[in-house]
XYZ file of C-alpha atoms in Angstrom:
245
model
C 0.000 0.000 0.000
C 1.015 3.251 -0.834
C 2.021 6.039 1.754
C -0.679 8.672 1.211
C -2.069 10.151 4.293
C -1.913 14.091 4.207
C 0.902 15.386 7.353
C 0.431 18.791 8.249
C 4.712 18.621 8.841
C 4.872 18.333 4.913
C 4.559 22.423 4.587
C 4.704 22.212 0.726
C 2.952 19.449 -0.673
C 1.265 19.190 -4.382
C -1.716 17.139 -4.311
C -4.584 17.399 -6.899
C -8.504 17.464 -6.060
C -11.203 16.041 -8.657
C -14.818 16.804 -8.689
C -17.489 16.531 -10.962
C -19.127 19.381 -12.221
C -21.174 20.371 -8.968
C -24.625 22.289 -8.434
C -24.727 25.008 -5.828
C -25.532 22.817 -2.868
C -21.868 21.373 -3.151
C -20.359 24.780 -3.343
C -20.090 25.228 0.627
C -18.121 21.780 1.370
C -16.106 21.811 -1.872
C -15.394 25.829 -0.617
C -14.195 24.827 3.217
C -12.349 22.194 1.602
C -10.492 23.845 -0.934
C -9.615 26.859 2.057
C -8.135 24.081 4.726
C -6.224 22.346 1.451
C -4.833 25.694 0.364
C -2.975 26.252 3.604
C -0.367 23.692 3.203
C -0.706 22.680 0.056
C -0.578 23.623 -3.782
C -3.557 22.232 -5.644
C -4.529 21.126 -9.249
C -8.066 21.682 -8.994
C -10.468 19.841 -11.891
C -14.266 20.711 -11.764
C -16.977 22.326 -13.294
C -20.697 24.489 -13.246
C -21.125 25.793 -10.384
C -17.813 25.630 -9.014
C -16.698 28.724 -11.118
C -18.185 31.124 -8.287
C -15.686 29.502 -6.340
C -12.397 31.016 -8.178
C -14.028 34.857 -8.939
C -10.827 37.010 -8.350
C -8.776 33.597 -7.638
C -6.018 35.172 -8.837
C -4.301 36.088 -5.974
C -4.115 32.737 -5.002
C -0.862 31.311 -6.847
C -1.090 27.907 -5.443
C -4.636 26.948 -7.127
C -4.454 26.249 -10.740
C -8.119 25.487 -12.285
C -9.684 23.240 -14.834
C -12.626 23.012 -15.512
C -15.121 20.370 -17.473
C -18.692 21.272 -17.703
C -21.549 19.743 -18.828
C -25.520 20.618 -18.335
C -27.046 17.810 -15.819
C -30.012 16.874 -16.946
C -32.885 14.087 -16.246
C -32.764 12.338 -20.464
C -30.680 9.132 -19.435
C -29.317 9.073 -22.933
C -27.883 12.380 -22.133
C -26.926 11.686 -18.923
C -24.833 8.814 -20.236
C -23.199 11.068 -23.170
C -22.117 13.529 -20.435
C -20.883 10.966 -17.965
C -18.644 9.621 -20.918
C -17.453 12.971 -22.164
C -16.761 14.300 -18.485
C -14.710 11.095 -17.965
C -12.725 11.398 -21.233
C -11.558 15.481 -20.086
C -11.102 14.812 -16.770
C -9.115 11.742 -17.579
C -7.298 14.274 -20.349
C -6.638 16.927 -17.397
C -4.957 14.112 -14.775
C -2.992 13.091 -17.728
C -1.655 16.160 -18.558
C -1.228 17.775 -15.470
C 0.191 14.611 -13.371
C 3.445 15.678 -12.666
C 1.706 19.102 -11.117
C -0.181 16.354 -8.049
C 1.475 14.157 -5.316
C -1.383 12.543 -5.168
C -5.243 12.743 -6.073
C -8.337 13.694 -4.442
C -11.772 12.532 -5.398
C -14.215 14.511 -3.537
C -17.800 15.480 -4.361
C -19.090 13.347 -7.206
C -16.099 11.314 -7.390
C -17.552 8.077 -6.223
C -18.580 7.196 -10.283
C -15.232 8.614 -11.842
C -14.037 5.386 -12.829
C -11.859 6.047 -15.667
C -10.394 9.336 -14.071
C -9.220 7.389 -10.936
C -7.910 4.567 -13.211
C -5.861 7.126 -14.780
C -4.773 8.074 -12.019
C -3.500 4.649 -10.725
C -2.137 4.206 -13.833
C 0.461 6.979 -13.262
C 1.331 5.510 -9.946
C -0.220 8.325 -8.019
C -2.013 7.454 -4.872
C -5.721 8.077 -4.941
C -7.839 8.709 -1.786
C -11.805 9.011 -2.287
C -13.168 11.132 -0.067
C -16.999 10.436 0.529
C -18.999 13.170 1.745
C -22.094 11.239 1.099
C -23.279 7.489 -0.801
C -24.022 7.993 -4.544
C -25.716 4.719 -3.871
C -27.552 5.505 -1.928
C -29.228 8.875 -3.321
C -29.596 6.966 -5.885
C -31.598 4.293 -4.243
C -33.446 6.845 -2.619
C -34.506 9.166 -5.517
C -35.294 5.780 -7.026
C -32.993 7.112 -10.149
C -32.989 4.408 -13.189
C -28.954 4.496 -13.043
C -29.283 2.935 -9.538
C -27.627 -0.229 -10.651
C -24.942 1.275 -12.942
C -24.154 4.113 -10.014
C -23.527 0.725 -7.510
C -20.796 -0.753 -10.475
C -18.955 2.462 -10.534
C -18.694 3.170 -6.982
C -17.700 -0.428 -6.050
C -15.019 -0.472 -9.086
C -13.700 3.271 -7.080
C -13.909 1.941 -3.912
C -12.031 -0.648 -4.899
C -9.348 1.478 -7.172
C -8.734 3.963 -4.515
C -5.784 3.422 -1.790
C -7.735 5.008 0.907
C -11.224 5.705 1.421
C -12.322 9.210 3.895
C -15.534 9.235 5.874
C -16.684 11.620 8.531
C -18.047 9.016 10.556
C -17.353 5.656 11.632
C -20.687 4.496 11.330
C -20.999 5.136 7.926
C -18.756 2.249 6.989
C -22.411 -0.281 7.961
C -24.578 1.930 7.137
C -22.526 2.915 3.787
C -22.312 -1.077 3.541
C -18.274 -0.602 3.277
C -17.197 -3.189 5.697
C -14.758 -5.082 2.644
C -12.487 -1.644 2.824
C -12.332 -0.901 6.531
C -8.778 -1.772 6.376
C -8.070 1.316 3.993
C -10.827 3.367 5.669
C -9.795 6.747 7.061
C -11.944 8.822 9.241
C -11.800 12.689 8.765
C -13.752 13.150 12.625
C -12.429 16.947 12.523
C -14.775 19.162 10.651
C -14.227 22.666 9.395
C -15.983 25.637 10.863
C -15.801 29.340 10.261
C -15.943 30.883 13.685
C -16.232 34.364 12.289
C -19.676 33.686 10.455
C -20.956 31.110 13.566
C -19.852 32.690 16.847
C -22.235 32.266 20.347
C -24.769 35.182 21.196
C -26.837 33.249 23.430
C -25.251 31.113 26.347
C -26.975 27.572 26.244
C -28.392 27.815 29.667
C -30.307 31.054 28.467
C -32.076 29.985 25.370
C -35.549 28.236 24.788
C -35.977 24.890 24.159
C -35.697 24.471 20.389
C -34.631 20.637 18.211
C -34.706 21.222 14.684
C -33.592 20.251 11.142
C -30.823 21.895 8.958
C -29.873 19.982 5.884
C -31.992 18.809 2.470
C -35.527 17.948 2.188
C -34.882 14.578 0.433
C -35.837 10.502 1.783
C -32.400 9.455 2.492
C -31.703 12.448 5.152
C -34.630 10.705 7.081
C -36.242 14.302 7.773
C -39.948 12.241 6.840
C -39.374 10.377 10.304
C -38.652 13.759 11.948
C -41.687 15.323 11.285
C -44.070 12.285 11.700
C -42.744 12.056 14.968
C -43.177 16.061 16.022
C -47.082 15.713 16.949
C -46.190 13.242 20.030
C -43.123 15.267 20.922
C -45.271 18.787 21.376
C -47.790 17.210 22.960
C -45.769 15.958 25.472
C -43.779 19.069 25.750
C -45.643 22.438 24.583
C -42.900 24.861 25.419
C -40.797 23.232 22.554
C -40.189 24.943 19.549
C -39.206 23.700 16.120
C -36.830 24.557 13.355
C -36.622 23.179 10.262
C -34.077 24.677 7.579
């Protein structure tokens, strides 16, 4: 197994980050990630859509270099398929060409179904770490998409390609149904927050009584239980007040 774990002692590293061409719900985490990389690291960043917001005046930063592939996401599967192969093919293009710019590579958002990009990858004897902020799976299972089946193939051939795998939680590896890579598992437990937007106001002690929600209105987040379950929780307790985001 290759030696591939990130050392904050190793001030100048190179390392290369891969995502597919994200919507703007990804552009927060792929944002905090890109600002903790940044500090320690130059990066060869390849993405697309949305992401440009992300580099607007990125010029001052010397130590990001950009590529981008972009495609429109749409819901035609023939189209879906025609995009998938033509992102694959550039970003495959881009690690090619810029491998000698990347210690290593990091699939992040989206990066679970790059298959031929992470092959490239291997292929050029670079280590390759996926880091899964969430299951492609299982979205996929959940939305009930018709490229369920092909979406489980590509993640299990990534899984399977990469020489370490990131989670945020241990528990994922069950619930993620990872248990044949715990050996090459990684968890990332530290998590990044900016304390200048999310500072205290209120001490704990002095605030109401408030459980709530913050996160996307979709079946796999398991927000459907939440709210079947609020009736019996206010009846019991009718000082309680609820937030959902």
């Amino acid at each position: 197994m290759r030696e591939i774990e990130l050392r904050c002692e190793d001030m100048h590293l190179s390392i290369g980050l891969v995502t597919s061409p994200i919507n703007e719900a990804s552009i927060t985490p792929v944002s905090n990630y890109l600002e903790i990389l940044s500090q320690f690291s130059d990066l060869c960043v390849i993405t697309g859509n949305s992401a440009k917001v992300l580099f607007e005046g990125s010029e001052e930063r010397s130590n990001i270099h950009i590529h981008f592939v972009n495609y429109p996401i749409g819901s035609n599967i023939f189209l879906k398929v025609i995009h998938y192969m033509y992102g694959q093919l550039k970003y495959s293009y881009h690690i090619f060409r810029h491998s000698k710019d990347a210690e290593k590579w990091i699939f992040f958002t989206g990066g679970e179904r790059m298959v031929l990009p992470m092959m490239t990858a291997s292929l050029l004897k670079k280590p390759v770490l996926l880091y899964m902020p969430g299951s492609a799976v299982r979205d996929a299972n959940f939305a009930k998409d018709s490229l369920s089946k092909p979406t489980k193939i590509l993640s299990a051939i990534t899984q399977n390609l990469s020489d370490r795998i990131i989670l945020y939680s241990p528990a994922l590896i069950s619930e993620w149904n990872l248990e044949p890579y715990r050996h090459k598992i990684l968890i990332a437990h530290e998590h990044f927050l900016d304390f200048e937007t999310f500072t205290v106001t209120t001490p704990l002690p002095d605030r109401p009584p408030l459980i709530g929600y913050i996160g996307r209105l979709s079946g796999e987040k398991g927000v459907q239980h939440f709210t079947k379950a609020l009736p019996a929780i206010l009846g019991d307790r009718e000082d309680l007040r609820v937030l959902i985001g």
